[in-house]
Structures are given as C-alpha cells and as structure tokens.
Amino acid sequence: MKTPYPHLFSPLQIRGLMLKNRIIAAPMGIIPSHKIISSVNYGGMSALDRSLGGCAMVHTGGMNHLDKYELDTTVEDLSVAHQNGARAAYELEFFSLPDEEGFVRGPSAGIRFDGMKMKAFDREQMDQLIADQVRRVRGCLRLGYDALTLHFGHDSLCGQFLSPVWNQRTDEYGGSLENRMRFPLEVLRAIRAAAGPDFPLILRISRQLTVPESYSENEMAAFLKAAEGLVDMVNISCGMDVVHAGNVHAVPTIFEPHCYNAEFARRIKQETSLQVCLVGAVMSPQEAEAVIAEGIADAVMCGRSLIADPYWPKKALEGRDADIVPCLRCMHCYHIATEHWNIQCSVNPRFRRENRVPLIPQPAAKRRRIVIVGGGPAGIQAALTADQRGHEVILIEKQSRLGGALKWASAGPFKEDLRRYWDYLLHQVRDSTIDVRLNETATPETVENLKPDALILALGAEPVQPRIEGAEHAVQALAVIENPKLAKRRCVIIGGGTIGCELGLELAESGHEVTIVEVSQQIYAQANHLTQTALFQHFERAESLHTLTGCACEQIGPDFVDVCDGSGQRQRLAADTVILATGMKARKSEAMAFYGICPETAMVGDCNRVAKILEATNEGYFLGATV
Ligand SMILES: Cc1cc2nc3c(=O)[nH]c(=O)nc-3n(C[C@H](O)[C@H](O)[C@H](O)COP(=O)(O)O)c2cc1C
Ligand code: SF4
C-alpha cells in the first residue's frame, strides 16, 4: 500500500518483537468514566480505540498488585489491546506509596517537592524493591505482554537516585555519577535477568527534571551509555510528575514547541547503540514522519494526539489527513490540570465515555430539519453530528467565515494547534451536506420561516465594554489580536484573564513593554493549573512584562492609564496603546428571543455560558447526537 508516510509506516524490530509501524501509544493512566460511575468494568476501551486506530503498540493500564481481580481485568485489557495486530506494553512504575506514618521512600530522607516526607531506603528495602519488580516482570511475561516500559523518568525512584536533588546519600549509592547510577543499573540488571535475553525492554527517562541542581543532560547521556545492552530502546521524555512546574515539561503545553525532546533524542541516537523513541508533543503524522526520516528517533510515542483522535494512524496511512482531529494541548484530559474538576477531551467527546459515545453517531430514526444559529465551535460541532446522523441541517452565520471565537482564539504564536483544529472543522463542514448560510443575520422571523423541527442557538459571546472614564482611547484586545500592528511600544492591558495574559505574553515576547492590570488578586484564573504554571514560567522569563494585581483601572487617557490598588495607592502608567481585555459576555438575551418558534430549542456553547472550546465541542456534540 502506498502511503505518504513511508518511514512512519515501516516495520520496526525490537529484540524478538516486530512492530508493524513506528507509532507507540504512550502510557496514560486514565480511569474510564464508566468505571467511576458504575464500577462496571467494560475493559480497557481507550486501548481498544488505540489498537483499532492503527498504533503498533499500546500501553495498557494494569496490575500493580497482581491480585486476582486485577489479573482478571488485565487479561481483558490485553485481549483488547491485541486486536488489529497491535502489541501490548506494560509500564512498570517505580513509585513509593506513603506508609502508615505518611512517609514515602526515596534515596535520602527529606521533604519532596510536593511536600511529602521521605525516608531513605536501606539496603534491605532496596533489595525488596528489586524483588517486587522482578515478580511483576514475571507476571507480565506470564500474562503475555509483548514489551515492558521501565519508568525511570519524571520523578520515579530510579530517576531520584540519579538526581542530586533527591539523592544526598553518602554511601556507594550517592555522590558521584557512578554512585548515583549504581542502584538504577542494579534494577536494570535484575529485570533483564528476569525478562530473559529476547524480551524487549524500553527505558523511559526524563532528559532533565527541569528543576535546578538535578542531573544534567550530559549525565543522563552517560547513564544511557551505561544502560546499553541492558535495555533495547530509550523513551526520551522530560520533566516530573509530583509538581506542576515539572508536569508542564512532561506533558508540554501550548507554550512549548512541538517535538519538545527532539534534540536530546537525536544526540542519544548518535552517541549510543540504543533504539530511540521520542515522546512529548509529536502532534501530527508529518512531524512523526520527519522524526523517523531525519534519524532523530526510531519510533514516536504519542499521548494526547491519540486521545484527541485514536484513529489518526489509520487515517494517516490511508491518506485521510484532513480527517484527523488535532489535539489542542489544552491539558484537560490530564486529571492534574483541574484536580479532577473537569477531565474531558476538548475535541473528542468519546474520551473516557467509550461505552456511551459510539464511534459513529447513531443514525436518526427520522430525518428532521435542524436549524443552527451561529457557526462557532459549538454550532459547527452540533451541525456536524446532526448531519452525520442523517438530518437536514441549516447552519446560519452572520460573518463571512465559520469559526466564531476561533478567529481570535487561534491567532498568535502559541495557537498552532488551535489553528489546525479550525482547519479541521472547516474541512469537515465542506465534506458534509450541511447547508451553510454565511453573511446572514438570523432573526426570529427568518428562522420561523425555515420551519425548523429543532432549533439550536449557538450565538457565542461578545466583548464586555467596561464603564471606565476615557475608554474611547483604548482598543479592544480582539482588534489587536486581529491586527497586531495596533499595539505600539508601551502597552497597558486592562484585564488579566485568558485573553489579556496570552496577548500580553505574545506582545512582550515580540519586543513590546507590557503592563497587565487586573482588578482581582489572580491573573489567568480561568486557565487550568498546568496551563497557568506554564504561562507563569514564561512570564518570569519575559523581562518587559509586568503585572499589577488587585488594581482597578480608574481612567484612561490618550497616553496614560490611572490605576488604584486596594489600599488606595494611585499611580499613572504611561501607555502608547491601552488594550481592553475585560472579558466576554454571553449573547444570552439575543438567544432568548428565538424561543417559542419550535418546542425543541436549546442554547449551546458560549451563548449559554462563556467557557472554553471543551464545553462548546462537547455540548455541541451531545445536542447534535440527541436532537
Ligand atoms: C491523561 C494522561 C495520563 C498520563 N499518565 C501517564 C502515566 O500513567 N505514566 C506515564 O509514564 N506517563 C503518563 N502520561 C504522560 C504521557 O505518557 C506522555 O509522556 C505525555 O503526555 C507527553 O506526550 P504527548 O505530548 O504526546 O501527550 C500521561 C499523560 C496524560 C495526558
Ligand atoms: S483534552 Fe486537550 S490536550 Fe487532551 S487530548 Fe483533548 S485536546 Fe488534547
């Protein structure tokens, strides 16, 4: 079969294992939501999508304790993963759980970055750790796993032994690099002996932990040289698990480049005989193909792109790139981002809901006329889903192009992923039978004349016009996003929400002097924890960017802004451009005027409640799927 990605879809041998292509689904400890809701085990359905979707190898969740119930579900997970010829890998984790007194084990006693108290391992406990892992390795072999991924990355125990931040031992396991490598290498030797010479072992590492005084990339390269012969492939990751500051490098946000760990992967490929597998924001088949073709790595490991679209490998193989749903790197699938307040995927409503969201929406029992007012992400998603189900769909948009808020939300250097998503939506609409009516302002009368069987109102939101003296001297943030030339050298941004902060960073990084004035104590408050952390890391590096929190804007002049803090202290800020980023408000009252035309009427997306793409897409999908 001819494919546009010949390197990506070439087979790969790892010891005694043949992979059909170079795409490995990353380990992602995700609890399917149906397990939480009903405690009924439907099997590892996410793994099912990934194996049917064309990955060569899938990591399944599994058996930490090897008790009888876990064994049972793991056998089923394996069977699911093996469908369609995929192979199954198990991630062997090396983390210490808290004991009865609340201590975790580590190389040295102390306090971990996340505040956990640590006790140092003694020799007997280190032997016990190795014995436990060997027992799990034997269990994996017996169950029929095809490969093991040994998690030495992030802040796993073996990574801690390597790192002087965690490891302050004074015995032969601490101090010099040779000493710090000693225990991790002992673990590898024991696992290799248990696994046998022909069994594929993949070593997952962080090229750096992204905290000061940890091991250097040179030290990690030396460790990997020492691991040659013990493992077959190294999986190059970055960052840590236990603190947000490290998480944002393990699961790179929109503020980091794609293929985040490529340079170190290339180096290890050149300096060692190990096979190399790159992970971290490999976002498209084009990027994955380039990684293999340019000799950066032998394989790619993908996490979120396979949550957004588990079927992207199959689509890429068949040359259906335009049907691949791009991941936004918004982090919502990662429980840490919201501390479990909102784990969903922004672009894949089936994620964690494989038992209730079918792969292809159920055909409608009866074809009906669905009128949708507003062509932003919510309206488009509702239209696409209703169209897929066989309804007659009329989508009315007053602008000359579909996309709504995506027009400005996808502008700027950090929004490449969102731009791809917009392109994807436009392509899907072009490929559908939706009757799109652009440049048309819907009114209750025009909609009534269409005689809809169901009406979906997706009118979106509009910028809030603040009542500040002299506001006529300012420009709206959305105007600056559309035309960055409106921003002169010294910019004062009124409002430190999502739009204000992201625009502020973009302007500062392109040479402007920026002050963000926020009335509350917290900037970027609507973003999830991880996206926040990543933005703040970039704020710290942007020398020309300043923030004033707890400060109200009292007056705007032609070249100044007067602000006042909570204690009544006033100051005048010089400004060449004053930018209003004072939030968005739902077009709810406009939408209310459409009620009464037909009994089946619903609001969706920002016009109901100003939120994110996640809410727009998921609400749009479920409305389209049930209307
Ligand atoms: C929802 C989610 C769960 C994850 N769980 C794990 C895990 O259990 N073990 C692990 O080593 N990495 C885990 N990761 C990290 C991924 O394996 C991967 O390294 C990371 O997401 C970067 O790849 P990506 O940019 O393709 O998403 C998780 C990531 C996500 C998004
Ligand atoms: S939730 Fe966001 S980051 Fe996670 S897969 Fe979906 S789009 Fe990507």
JSON list of N, CA and C and ligand atoms in Angstrom, two decimals, residues 28 251-252 283 303-309 325-334 342-348 351 614, ligand 2:
[
{"chain": "A", "resi": 28, "resn": "MET", "atom": "N", "xyz": [-0.85, 6.05, 29.62]},
{"chain": "A", "resi": 28, "resn": "MET", "atom": "CA", "xyz": [-1.69, 7.12, 30.18]},
{"chain": "A", "resi": 28, "resn": "MET", "atom": "C", "xyz": [-2.65, 6.48, 31.17]},
{"chain": "A", "resi": 251, "resn": "VAL", "atom": "N", "xyz": [4.34, 16.84, 30.04]},
{"chain": "A", "resi": 251, "resn": "VAL", "atom": "CA", "xyz": [3.20, 16.91, 29.11]},
{"chain": "A", "resi": 251, "resn": "VAL", "atom": "C", "xyz": [3.19, 18.35, 28.59]},
{"chain": "A", "resi": 252, "resn": "PRO", "atom": "N", "xyz": [3.97, 18.63, 27.55]},
{"chain": "A", "resi": 252, "resn": "PRO", "atom": "CA", "xyz": [4.23, 20.03, 27.18]},
{"chain": "A", "resi": 252, "resn": "PRO", "atom": "C", "xyz": [2.97, 20.80, 26.75]},
{"chain": "A", "resi": 283, "resn": "MET", "atom": "N", "xyz": [2.86, 15.96, 17.27]},
{"chain": "A", "resi": 283, "resn": "MET", "atom": "CA", "xyz": [1.45, 16.29, 17.14]},
{"chain": "A", "resi": 283, "resn": "MET", "atom": "C", "xyz": [0.78, 15.88, 15.82]},
{"chain": "A", "resi": 303, "resn": "GLY", "atom": "N", "xyz": [0.84, 10.58, 23.19]},
{"chain": "A", "resi": 303, "resn": "GLY", "atom": "CA", "xyz": [-0.16, 10.55, 24.24]},
{"chain": "A", "resi": 303, "resn": "GLY", "atom": "C", "xyz": [-1.42, 11.25, 23.79]},
{"chain": "A", "resi": 304, "resn": "ARG", "atom": "N", "xyz": [-1.42, 12.57, 23.95]},
{"chain": "A", "resi": 304, "resn": "ARG", "atom": "CA", "xyz": [-2.66, 13.32, 23.75]},
{"chain": "A", "resi": 304, "resn": "ARG", "atom": "C", "xyz": [-3.18, 13.28, 22.32]},
{"chain": "A", "resi": 305, "resn": "SER", "atom": "N", "xyz": [-2.27, 13.23, 21.34]},
{"chain": "A", "resi": 305, "resn": "SER", "atom": "CA", "xyz": [-2.79, 13.21, 19.97]},
{"chain": "A", "resi": 305, "resn": "SER", "atom": "C", "xyz": [-3.64, 11.96, 19.76]},
{"chain": "A", "resi": 306, "resn": "LEU", "atom": "N", "xyz": [-3.35, 10.90, 20.53]},
{"chain": "A", "resi": 306, "resn": "LEU", "atom": "CA", "xyz": [-4.15, 9.67, 20.41]},
{"chain": "A", "resi": 306, "resn": "LEU", "atom": "C", "xyz": [-5.38, 9.68, 21.31]},
{"chain": "A", "resi": 307, "resn": "ILE", "atom": "N", "xyz": [-5.45, 10.65, 22.22]},
{"chain": "A", "resi": 307, "resn": "ILE", "atom": "CA", "xyz": [-6.71, 10.86, 22.94]},
{"chain": "A", "resi": 307, "resn": "ILE", "atom": "C", "xyz": [-7.64, 11.66, 22.03]},
{"chain": "A", "resi": 308, "resn": "ALA", "atom": "N", "xyz": [-7.07, 12.71, 21.44]},
{"chain": "A", "resi": 308, "resn": "ALA", "atom": "CA", "xyz": [-7.88, 13.56, 20.55]},
{"chain": "A", "resi": 308, "resn": "ALA", "atom": "C", "xyz": [-8.43, 12.74, 19.39]},
{"chain": "A", "resi": 309, "resn": "ASP", "atom": "N", "xyz": [-7.60, 11.88, 18.83]},
{"chain": "A", "resi": 309, "resn": "ASP", "atom": "CA", "xyz": [-8.04, 11.04, 17.72]},
{"chain": "A", "resi": 309, "resn": "ASP", "atom": "C", "xyz": [-7.27, 9.73, 17.74]},
{"chain": "A", "resi": 325, "resn": "VAL", "atom": "N", "xyz": [-8.43, 14.53, 13.84]},
{"chain": "A", "resi": 325, "resn": "VAL", "atom": "CA", "xyz": [-8.84, 15.57, 14.80]},
{"chain": "A", "resi": 325, "resn": "VAL", "atom": "C", "xyz": [-7.60, 16.01, 15.57]},
{"chain": "A", "resi": 326, "resn": "PRO", "atom": "N", "xyz": [-7.16, 17.25, 15.42]},
{"chain": "A", "resi": 326, "resn": "PRO", "atom": "CA", "xyz": [-5.92, 17.66, 16.09]},
{"chain": "A", "resi": 326, "resn": "PRO", "atom": "C", "xyz": [-6.13, 17.90, 17.59]},
{"chain": "A", "resi": 327, "resn": "CYS", "atom": "N", "xyz": [-5.13, 17.55, 18.36]},
{"chain": "A", "resi": 327, "resn": "CYS", "atom": "CA", "xyz": [-5.13, 17.83, 19.80]},
{"chain": "A", "resi": 327, "resn": "CYS", "atom": "C", "xyz": [-4.77, 19.30, 20.01]},
{"chain": "A", "resi": 328, "resn": "LEU", "atom": "N", "xyz": [-5.42, 19.93, 20.98]},
{"chain": "A", "resi": 328, "resn": "LEU", "atom": "CA", "xyz": [-5.19, 21.36, 21.24]},
{"chain": "A", "resi": 328, "resn": "LEU", "atom": "C", "xyz": [-4.10, 21.61, 22.29]},
{"chain": "A", "resi": 329, "resn": "ARG", "atom": "N", "xyz": [-3.61, 20.56, 22.91]},
{"chain": "A", "resi": 329, "resn": "ARG", "atom": "CA", "xyz": [-2.68, 20.66, 24.05]},
{"chain": "A", "resi": 329, "resn": "ARG", "atom": "C", "xyz": [-3.27, 21.56, 25.16]},
{"chain": "A", "resi": 330, "resn": "CYS", "atom": "N", "xyz": [-4.57, 21.43, 25.36]},
{"chain": "A", "resi": 330, "resn": "CYS", "atom": "CA", "xyz": [-5.24, 22.26, 26.38]},
{"chain": "A", "resi": 330, "resn": "CYS", "atom": "C", "xyz": [-5.10, 21.65, 27.77]},
{"chain": "A", "resi": 331, "resn": "MET", "atom": "N", "xyz": [-4.69, 20.38, 27.86]},
{"chain": "A", "resi": 331, "resn": "MET", "atom": "CA", "xyz": [-4.39, 19.66, 29.11]},
{"chain": "A", "resi": 331, "resn": "MET", "atom": "C", "xyz": [-5.62, 19.14, 29.86]},
{"chain": "A", "resi": 332, "resn": "HIS", "atom": "N", "xyz": [-6.80, 19.29, 29.32]},
{"chain": "A", "resi": 332, "resn": "HIS", "atom": "CA", "xyz": [-7.98, 18.91, 30.11]},
{"chain": "A", "resi": 332, "resn": "HIS", "atom": "C", "xyz": [-8.15, 17.42, 30.31]},
{"chain": "A", "resi": 333, "resn": "CYS", "atom": "N", "xyz": [-7.49, 16.62, 29.47]},
{"chain": "A", "resi": 333, "resn": "CYS", "atom": "CA", "xyz": [-7.58, 15.17, 29.65]},
{"chain": "A", "resi": 333, "resn": "CYS", "atom": "C", "xyz": [-6.74, 14.72, 30.85]},
{"chain": "A", "resi": 334, "resn": "TYR", "atom": "N", "xyz": [-5.86, 15.59, 31.31]},
{"chain": "A", "resi": 334, "resn": "TYR", "atom": "CA", "xyz": [-4.90, 15.22, 32.35]},
{"chain": "A", "resi": 334, "resn": "TYR", "atom": "C", "xyz": [-5.48, 15.65, 33.70]},
{"chain": "A", "resi": 342, "resn": "ASN", "atom": "N", "xyz": [-12.58, 18.62, 35.98]},
{"chain": "A", "resi": 342, "resn": "ASN", "atom": "CA", "xyz": [-13.14, 18.60, 34.62]},
{"chain": "A", "resi": 342, "resn": "ASN", "atom": "C", "xyz": [-12.24, 17.79, 33.70]},
{"chain": "A", "resi": 343, "resn": "ILE", "atom": "N", "xyz": [-12.30, 16.45, 33.80]},
{"chain": "A", "resi": 343, "resn": "ILE", "atom": "CA", "xyz": [-11.46, 15.63, 32.92]},
{"chain": "A", "resi": 343, "resn": "ILE", "atom": "C", "xyz": [-12.30, 15.24, 31.71]},
{"chain": "A", "resi": 344, "resn": "GLN", "atom": "N", "xyz": [-12.05, 15.89, 30.62]},
{"chain": "A", "resi": 344, "resn": "GLN", "atom": "CA", "xyz": [-12.70, 15.55, 29.36]},
{"chain": "A", "resi": 344, "resn": "GLN", "atom": "C", "xyz": [-11.71, 15.88, 28.27]},
{"chain": "A", "resi": 345, "resn": "CYS", "atom": "N", "xyz": [-12.03, 15.49, 27.06]},
{"chain": "A", "resi": 345, "resn": "CYS", "atom": "CA", "xyz": [-11.20, 15.95, 25.94]},
{"chain": "A", "resi": 345, "resn": "CYS", "atom": "C", "xyz": [-11.96, 17.06, 25.22]},
{"chain": "A", "resi": 346, "resn": "SER", "atom": "N", "xyz": [-11.23, 18.10, 24.86]},
{"chain": "A", "resi": 346, "resn": "SER", "atom": "CA", "xyz": [-11.87, 19.25, 24.19]},
{"chain": "A", "resi": 346, "resn": "SER", "atom": "C", "xyz": [-12.36, 18.92, 22.80]},
{"chain": "A", "resi": 347, "resn": "VAL", "atom": "N", "xyz": [-11.79, 17.89, 22.18]},
{"chain": "A", "resi": 347, "resn": "VAL", "atom": "CA", "xyz": [-12.14, 17.65, 20.78]},
{"chain": "A", "resi": 347, "resn": "VAL", "atom": "C", "xyz": [-12.66, 16.23, 20.54]},
{"chain": "A", "resi": 348, "resn": "ASN", "atom": "N", "xyz": [-12.65, 15.39, 21.58]},
{"chain": "A", "resi": 348, "resn": "ASN", "atom": "CA", "xyz": [-13.12, 14.02, 21.40]},
{"chain": "A", "resi": 348, "resn": "ASN", "atom": "C", "xyz": [-14.10, 13.66, 22.52]},
{"chain": "A", "resi": 351, "resn": "PHE", "atom": "N", "xyz": [-13.82, 10.29, 24.54]},
{"chain": "A", "resi": 351, "resn": "PHE", "atom": "CA", "xyz": [-12.75, 10.02, 25.50]},
{"chain": "A", "resi": 351, "resn": "PHE", "atom": "C", "xyz": [-13.33, 9.76, 26.89]},
{"chain": "A", "resi": 614, "resn": "LEU", "atom": "N", "xyz": [-13.66, 23.21, 25.06]},
{"chain": "A", "resi": 614, "resn": "LEU", "atom": "CA", "xyz": [-14.09, 21.92, 25.60]},
{"chain": "A", "resi": 614, "resn": "LEU", "atom": "C", "xyz": [-15.60, 21.87, 25.78]},
{"chain": "B", "resi": 2, "resn": "SF4", "atom": "S1", "xyz": [-8.10, 17.35, 26.27]},
{"chain": "B", "resi": 2, "resn": "SF4", "atom": "FE1", "xyz": [-6.92, 18.84, 25.15]},
{"chain": "B", "resi": 2, "resn": "SF4", "atom": "S2", "xyz": [-4.81, 18.16, 25.44]},
{"chain": "B", "resi": 2, "resn": "SF4", "atom": "FE2", "xyz": [-6.08, 16.44, 25.99]},
{"chain": "B", "resi": 2, "resn": "SF4", "atom": "S3", "xyz": [-6.24, 15.27, 24.10]},
{"chain": "B", "resi": 2, "resn": "SF4", "atom": "FE3", "xyz": [-8.01, 16.58, 24.18]},
{"chain": "B", "resi": 2, "resn": "SF4", "atom": "S4", "xyz": [-7.42, 18.37, 23.03]},
{"chain": "B", "resi": 2, "resn": "SF4", "atom": "FE4", "xyz": [-5.55, 17.27, 23.53]}
]
